Amino acid sequence: MVEWLTLIFDSRVFLRMNAAFGFLFLGLFIWYYFSEEGKDERGRGLVAEASLIAFAVLFVLLNVFVYFTEWAMENVVRLSNWLQTVYTLFLLTADVALAVLRKIR
């Protein structure tokens, strides 16, 4: 398992794909924020609640990251991939929370 993760996180191609997904998720979140639905009180409340959920997940992800710091710092590309993965998961959580909250309310 460690060899598999090392192979993936040492890849510059995975870093570019990871960054592309991060920009995509950020774009989706910003698109909803400035959409017509996101401009009313309900939309602002959904964005705030989704952001709070994503912040809680970011707190967990960064606390998990601490346990893998020594492994990640062996290679600059691996460290960049690991940080980008945390950021992409944070944005994915915000977008998924926003989609779920839209369906619930």
PDB file of C-alpha atoms in Angstrom:
ATOM      1  CA  MET A   1       0.000   0.000   0.000  1.00  0.00           C
ATOM      2  CA  VAL A   2       2.795   2.433   0.869  1.00  0.00           C
ATOM      3  CA  GLU A   3       4.581   1.679  -2.417  1.00  0.00           C
ATOM      4  CA  TRP A   4       1.373   2.400  -4.333  1.00  0.00           C
ATOM      5  CA  LEU A   5       0.835   5.721  -2.546  1.00  0.00           C
ATOM      6  CA  THR A   6       4.478   6.659  -3.044  1.00  0.00           C
ATOM      7  CA  LEU A   7       4.205   5.962  -6.770  1.00  0.00           C
ATOM      8  CA  ILE A   8       1.069   8.099  -7.104  1.00  0.00           C
ATOM      9  CA  PHE A   9       2.206  10.998  -4.923  1.00  0.00           C
ATOM     10  CA  ASP A  10       5.621  11.178  -6.617  1.00  0.00           C
ATOM     11  CA  SER A  11       3.961  11.666 -10.006  1.00  0.00           C
ATOM     12  CA  ARG A  12       3.899  15.141 -11.551  1.00  0.00           C
ATOM     13  CA  VAL A  13       0.989  14.030 -13.773  1.00  0.00           C
ATOM     14  CA  PHE A  14      -1.082  13.277 -10.656  1.00  0.00           C
ATOM     15  CA  LEU A  15      -0.129  16.711  -9.306  1.00  0.00           C
ATOM     16  CA  ARG A  16      -1.427  18.406 -12.455  1.00  0.00           C
ATOM     17  CA  MET A  17      -4.639  16.351 -12.434  1.00  0.00           C
ATOM     18  CA  ASN A  18      -5.100  17.069  -8.744  1.00  0.00           C
ATOM     19  CA  ALA A  19      -4.613  20.802  -9.337  1.00  0.00           C
ATOM     20  CA  ALA A  20      -7.083  20.721 -12.255  1.00  0.00           C
ATOM     21  CA  PHE A  21      -9.703  19.090 -10.037  1.00  0.00           C
ATOM     22  CA  GLY A  22      -8.984  21.682  -7.348  1.00  0.00           C
ATOM     23  CA  PHE A  23      -9.587  24.525  -9.815  1.00  0.00           C
ATOM     24  CA  LEU A  24     -12.735  22.800 -11.066  1.00  0.00           C
ATOM     25  CA  PHE A  25     -14.160  22.426  -7.546  1.00  0.00           C
ATOM     26  CA  LEU A  26     -13.224  26.015  -6.695  1.00  0.00           C
ATOM     27  CA  GLY A  27     -14.895  27.190  -9.896  1.00  0.00           C
ATOM     28  CA  LEU A  28     -18.082  25.280  -9.054  1.00  0.00           C
ATOM     29  CA  PHE A  29     -18.209  26.803  -5.597  1.00  0.00           C
ATOM     30  CA  ILE A  30     -17.627  30.338  -6.904  1.00  0.00           C
ATOM     31  CA  TRP A  31     -20.158  29.780  -9.694  1.00  0.00           C
ATOM     32  CA  TYR A  32     -22.842  28.856  -7.154  1.00  0.00           C
ATOM     33  CA  TYR A  33     -21.898  31.777  -4.921  1.00  0.00           C
ATOM     34  CA  PHE A  34     -22.470  34.285  -7.737  1.00  0.00           C
ATOM     35  CA  SER A  35     -25.466  32.493  -9.295  1.00  0.00           C
ATOM     36  CA  GLU A  36     -29.014  33.803  -8.921  1.00  0.00           C
ATOM     37  CA  GLU A  37     -29.831  31.076  -6.399  1.00  0.00           C
ATOM     38  CA  GLY A  38     -26.784  31.924  -4.300  1.00  0.00           C
ATOM     39  CA  LYS A  39     -27.614  35.620  -4.035  1.00  0.00           C
ATOM     40  CA  ASP A  40     -30.731  35.384  -1.849  1.00  0.00           C
ATOM     41  CA  GLU A  41     -30.831  34.777   1.918  1.00  0.00           C
ATOM     42  CA  ARG A  42     -31.356  31.040   1.494  1.00  0.00           C
ATOM     43  CA  GLY A  43     -28.404  30.743  -0.869  1.00  0.00           C
ATOM     44  CA  ARG A  44     -26.094  32.723   1.397  1.00  0.00           C
ATOM     45  CA  GLY A  45     -27.123  30.513   4.305  1.00  0.00           C
ATOM     46  CA  LEU A  46     -26.362  27.394   2.282  1.00  0.00           C
ATOM     47  CA  VAL A  47     -22.948  28.733   1.294  1.00  0.00           C
ATOM     48  CA  ALA A  48     -22.185  29.588   4.926  1.00  0.00           C
ATOM     49  CA  GLU A  49     -23.241  26.175   6.201  1.00  0.00           C
ATOM     50  CA  ALA A  50     -21.343  24.337   3.443  1.00  0.00           C
ATOM     51  CA  SER A  51     -18.261  26.430   4.234  1.00  0.00           C
ATOM     52  CA  LEU A  52     -18.537  25.550   7.919  1.00  0.00           C
ATOM     53  CA  ILE A  53     -18.777  21.838   7.105  1.00  0.00           C
ATOM     54  CA  ALA A  54     -15.785  22.100   4.758  1.00  0.00           C
ATOM     55  CA  PHE A  55     -13.803  23.952   7.437  1.00  0.00           C
ATOM     56  CA  ALA A  56     -14.459  21.109   9.902  1.00  0.00           C
ATOM     57  CA  VAL A  57     -13.252  18.581   7.320  1.00  0.00           C
ATOM     58  CA  LEU A  58     -10.167  20.727   6.636  1.00  0.00           C
ATOM     59  CA  PHE A  59      -9.382  20.644  10.354  1.00  0.00           C
ATOM     60  CA  VAL A  60      -9.551  16.824  10.313  1.00  0.00           C
ATOM     61  CA  LEU A  61      -7.518  16.544   7.086  1.00  0.00           C
ATOM     62  CA  LEU A  62      -4.743  18.778   8.390  1.00  0.00           C
ATOM     63  CA  ASN A  63      -4.584  16.819  11.644  1.00  0.00           C
ATOM     64  CA  VAL A  64      -4.248  13.607   9.636  1.00  0.00           C
ATOM     65  CA  PHE A  65      -1.590  15.279   7.465  1.00  0.00           C
ATOM     66  CA  VAL A  66       0.645  15.720  10.506  1.00  0.00           C
ATOM     67  CA  TYR A  67       1.085  11.949  10.810  1.00  0.00           C
ATOM     68  CA  PHE A  68       2.381  11.706   7.232  1.00  0.00           C
ATOM     69  CA  THR A  69       4.613  14.790   7.268  1.00  0.00           C
ATOM     70  CA  GLU A  70       7.890  12.887   7.496  1.00  0.00           C
ATOM     71  CA  TRP A  71       6.902  10.646   4.571  1.00  0.00           C
ATOM     72  CA  ALA A  72       5.636  13.584   2.503  1.00  0.00           C
ATOM     73  CA  MET A  73       8.733  15.720   3.050  1.00  0.00           C
ATOM     74  CA  GLU A  74      11.069  13.171   1.471  1.00  0.00           C
ATOM     75  CA  ASN A  75      10.229  14.572  -1.966  1.00  0.00           C
ATOM     76  CA  VAL A  76       9.057  18.027  -3.045  1.00  0.00           C
ATOM     77  CA  VAL A  77       6.568  16.629  -5.573  1.00  0.00           C
ATOM     78  CA  ARG A  78       5.144  14.280  -2.938  1.00  0.00           C
ATOM     79  CA  LEU A  79       4.706  17.161  -0.491  1.00  0.00           C
ATOM     80  CA  SER A  80       3.038  19.300  -3.165  1.00  0.00           C
ATOM     81  CA  ASN A  81       0.735  16.428  -4.083  1.00  0.00           C
ATOM     82  CA  TRP A  82      -0.177  15.837  -0.468  1.00  0.00           C
ATOM     83  CA  LEU A  83      -0.988  19.506   0.169  1.00  0.00           C
ATOM     84  CA  GLN A  84      -2.928  19.750  -3.103  1.00  0.00           C
ATOM     85  CA  THR A  85      -4.889  16.622  -2.177  1.00  0.00           C
ATOM     86  CA  VAL A  86      -5.876  18.164   1.159  1.00  0.00           C
ATOM     87  CA  TYR A  87      -6.990  21.344  -0.627  1.00  0.00           C
ATOM     88  CA  THR A  88      -8.897  19.409  -3.319  1.00  0.00           C
ATOM     89  CA  LEU A  89     -10.678  17.299  -0.712  1.00  0.00           C
ATOM     90  CA  PHE A  90     -11.573  20.474   1.174  1.00  0.00           C
ATOM     91  CA  LEU A  91     -13.127  21.997  -1.953  1.00  0.00           C
ATOM     92  CA  LEU A  92     -14.846  18.724  -2.861  1.00  0.00           C
ATOM     93  CA  THR A  93     -16.370  18.625   0.611  1.00  0.00           C
ATOM     94  CA  ALA A  94     -17.651  22.182   0.227  1.00  0.00           C
ATOM     95  CA  ASP A  95     -19.236  21.389  -3.153  1.00  0.00           C
ATOM     96  CA  VAL A  96     -20.798  18.125  -1.983  1.00  0.00           C
ATOM     97  CA  ALA A  97     -22.112  19.772   1.192  1.00  0.00           C
ATOM     98  CA  LEU A  98     -23.587  22.558  -0.916  1.00  0.00           C
ATOM     99  CA  ALA A  99     -25.284  20.068  -3.266  1.00  0.00           C
ATOM    100  CA  VAL A 100     -26.689  18.031  -0.366  1.00  0.00           C
ATOM    101  CA  LEU A 101     -27.920  21.120   1.471  1.00  0.00           C
ATOM    102  CA  ARG A 102     -29.619  22.361  -1.718  1.00  0.00           C
ATOM    103  CA  LYS A 103     -31.527  19.067  -1.958  1.00  0.00           C
ATOM    104  CA  ILE A 104     -32.464  18.989   1.731  1.00  0.00           C
ATOM    105  CA  ARG A 105     -33.731  22.578   1.978  1.00  0.00           C
TER     106      ARG A 105
END
